[in-house]
Amino acid sequence: DAGVTQSPTHLIKTRGQQVTLRCSPKSGHDTVSWYQQALGQGPQFIFQYYEEEERQRGNFPDRFSGHQFPNYSSELNVNALLLGDSALYLCASSLSSGVTPYEQYFGPGTRLTVT
Amino acid sequence: GIQVEQSPPDLILQEGANSTLRCNFSDSVNNLQWFHQNPWGQLINLFYIPSGTKQNGRLSATTVATERYSLLYISSSQTTDSGVYFCAVEALHTGTASKLTFGTGTRLQVTL
């Protein structure tokens, strides 16, 4: 049973550039959430996708956008990168029904460095 | 929004010792999860425990939802237990999405 996978593992970008991060959910899961984790802090919720639509958004600017595909995989796009966007980006998947609805499972993360 | 506080922020134990980590939250919750983040950043699910008590090997957890706290117990600690432990909650009135709000974590170091 494949867990949550993310790509790439590491990424270095320059201020002002754009980046796309990818996530494949755990097998059977239909909901994908994205989190940003700055150094020394807990993860912060960016947004969640279900049925190819954004269901809820955290306190992040419109430079952060996403997409969910029919196979439930998801992308996170960040435009006009700032130095402060340097962080570990975590994808989590969950199932919207079942014994433990909304229990979230996390991928290994993408470490983004903006120079 | 809901507030999540974890204590202690840092903990150093000798191998074989026991410890208790605490998570306080400010509102009713649908979901509470405990995670262990390893040095490579992977968040590993420990417990899904919005209420009650669960045990898994040397780890156990208890959530008292009416008093808005959860405890994670680690017995006979091993060096592989080192890392950061996070408590994360989903507030009861969170709309249609199940977003998790994380505490600031407890950094555990187990020494020989």
Short mmCIF file of C-alpha atoms in Angstrom, two decimals, chain A residues 13-21 34 36 46-47 49 54 57-67 75-87 89 112-114:
data_model
loop_
_atom_site.label_atom_id
_atom_site.label_comp_id
_atom_site.label_asym_id
_atom_site.label_seq_id
_atom_site.Cartn_x
_atom_site.Cartn_y
_atom_site.Cartn_z
CA LYS A 13 14.78 28.79 -6.68
CA THR A 14 15.56 32.48 -7.05
CA ARG A 15 13.36 35.32 -5.78
CA GLY A 16 10.61 36.17 -8.26
CA GLN A 17 10.52 32.73 -9.86
CA GLN A 18 7.62 30.33 -9.85
CA VAL A 19 7.58 26.77 -8.49
CA THR A 20 5.30 23.73 -8.78
CA LEU A 21 5.26 20.97 -6.17
CA TRP A 34 -1.02 21.29 1.79
CA GLN A 36 3.99 24.96 5.02
CA ILE A 46 -2.35 26.36 3.20
CA PHE A 47 -5.43 24.82 1.56
CA TYR A 49 -8.69 20.00 -2.22
CA GLU A 54 -10.46 24.10 -3.11
CA ARG A 57 -7.86 28.13 2.53
CA GLY A 58 -5.56 29.20 5.31
CA ASN A 59 -3.99 32.60 5.76
CA PHE A 60 -1.82 32.55 2.64
CA PRO A 61 -1.74 35.08 -0.23
CA ASP A 62 -3.06 34.43 -3.72
CA ARG A 63 0.50 33.73 -4.88
CA PHE A 64 -0.19 30.26 -3.51
CA SER A 65 -2.54 28.26 -5.73
CA GLY A 66 -3.29 24.64 -6.29
CA HIS A 67 -5.00 22.03 -8.34
CA GLU A 75 -0.09 20.37 -7.32
CA LEU A 76 0.91 23.41 -5.28
CA ASN A 77 2.05 26.45 -7.25
CA VAL A 78 3.80 29.45 -5.76
CA ASN A 79 4.35 32.56 -7.90
CA ALA A 80 6.70 35.49 -7.39
CA LEU A 81 8.76 33.64 -4.79
CA LEU A 82 9.96 35.53 -1.72
CA LEU A 83 12.82 34.64 0.60
CA GLY A 84 10.19 33.98 3.28
CA ASP A 85 8.70 31.18 1.19
CA SER A 86 11.71 29.02 2.06
CA ALA A 87 10.23 26.13 4.04
CA TYR A 89 6.10 21.94 2.11
CA LEU A 112 12.17 24.69 -0.92
CA THR A 113 15.02 27.17 -0.65
CA VAL A 114 14.59 30.62 -2.16
#
